[in-house]
């Protein structure tokens, strides 16, 4: 029989260009192949886009067009059309990958099933991350709405030409049975534009991973009616959510999109913090913001790429990842009873051990994502098996317990709801003492996930085999896998002096591009940047950790005086001192408009917000970044006598804000920034295949 098989033909009419898509300038076929029996037709195209971007950004980028590659595979036998797209231009700064799939409905061949997924990964753009994200998502949302109109236009055009149906494909009698592919046309690929840009730490913005159109449109926040997540997306990646829980996730994510430009965590990560606070929005938002600031300050997002375990850890640390449990959760095994905690602390220091544990947790998050894809269901936490055989009083060495408590505190604050189950095996008599010390630092919801077995109780019903397959049980628990080393005592020759450990601890946590500053009422914090060449770009990235501030950018031809000691603060700290400082540069005798001028509109930033921005300088001279205490309108009374003003100034320490910031200057000769690289497959037809 026959059926309407119009969508592929309508889709092909969009090429080499389409008057309905103004940004789609041109396209060329790079390679076209077809199987010998004619059932599979593949086309690789290179498409040219005129991106709707501000002229300033286009001028800075030095390009007018961007390019993306598209590969279409039409399978006439299976009645499917797959379209895969990715960007070429500036792919070292923006990675966009999109998949579209059309297939015949299994129960009604007059219907077409359409699936679409897209991911957007924006790396460091020197302050333009938020702009690029908004432009890309705006363009993508626009293409989604336009796609159906375009395909319907070409379907109507085909019908006007008298083509109302296409016969179902059938193999010809003399066609070979082989599905080998022959190349029909190949053209030379033009040389791609490639720019080497200055390298700074990347900022990853996971907008949507295999999410539906509905999810992507929600992320753009352009359509107020998009107040629900796609049911398939929830089932596939998040797990069961009540309507209230789903609403909390959407609202918290929207708040983050508005206040944390350029670093929105994935839905799975947001959901962990909501679950940790029983979906109390305010509490979850508070701890999530604190964690995001902590991750940013210490560059935790890049820990797996930058952290190299010291050799002493490789030799004497008795823990490691090992397959997964019966529920598909990654499995981590720790032989705590065999570990020389005192030796490791004396050889490495508390902070190195903490860094190692953080790398374990980051690896656990990565493995959860991988297992979610492998098992086809949400896996957001892992299982930890702790063997306590050999635990004795030497493990209760006070500095060692202190290090353990510090690790628990940091992990609890920044990795909530990542532990699915903790199996504690062969707990000795001394274990209750250790438990009494550490349990107050463990969240109640986490403690409920602990299963404790004394002696060999784990071998019976309700024991280890209920949670872990027999073939992955390690040898020291009666299995056949030899995975975790015994460790042994750390040689005292590897011990370090207290001074060496202190210096090591300091260096580990000061290896950050961010600085901290205190902002007081009446005492702003200021940073000066000297610009020699006009058209340089000043970039900034800061988080408001406490209180509300107003951010200004000023220009002056005069060099500010050296930082002065302000009596309101009581002390002067150098601008390079970590841990919080206050530096004032603009002299009180200066007059705005005469001695200095404002070059950016004031920006009011509330507690918990993250701000990225940039400024293209017009003149050489001195640019001053200022964070000023924000006073709410009407909070100060004009009727107060002068003595009250004096008393208020003496209590300025109670009016304190804190910011964490990073600034960078990109020279005009180096700064050729991408305006935006958006590869958009503007095809969202829901029509007959």
Coordinates of N, CA, C and O in Angstrom, one line a residue, residues 52 175 192 340 346 465:
X52 N 21.9 36.8 14.7 CA 21.3 38.0 15.2 C 22.0 38.4 16.5 O 21.6 38.2 17.6
X175 N 17.6 -5.2 -7.1 CA 18.5 -4.5 -6.2 C 19.3 -5.5 -5.4 O 18.8 -6.5 -5.0
X192 N 38.1 26.2 7.6 CA 37.3 26.7 8.7 C 38.1 27.8 9.4 O 39.3 27.8 9.5
X340 N 46.2 3.7 57.8 CA 47.0 4.3 58.8 C 46.7 5.8 58.7 O 47.3 6.6 58.1
X346 N 50.0 12.9 59.0 CA 51.4 13.4 59.3 C 52.2 13.5 58.0 O 53.1 14.4 57.9
X465 N 24.9 -9.6 50.3 CA 24.4 -10.1 49.0 C 23.0 -9.6 48.6 O 22.6 -9.7 47.5

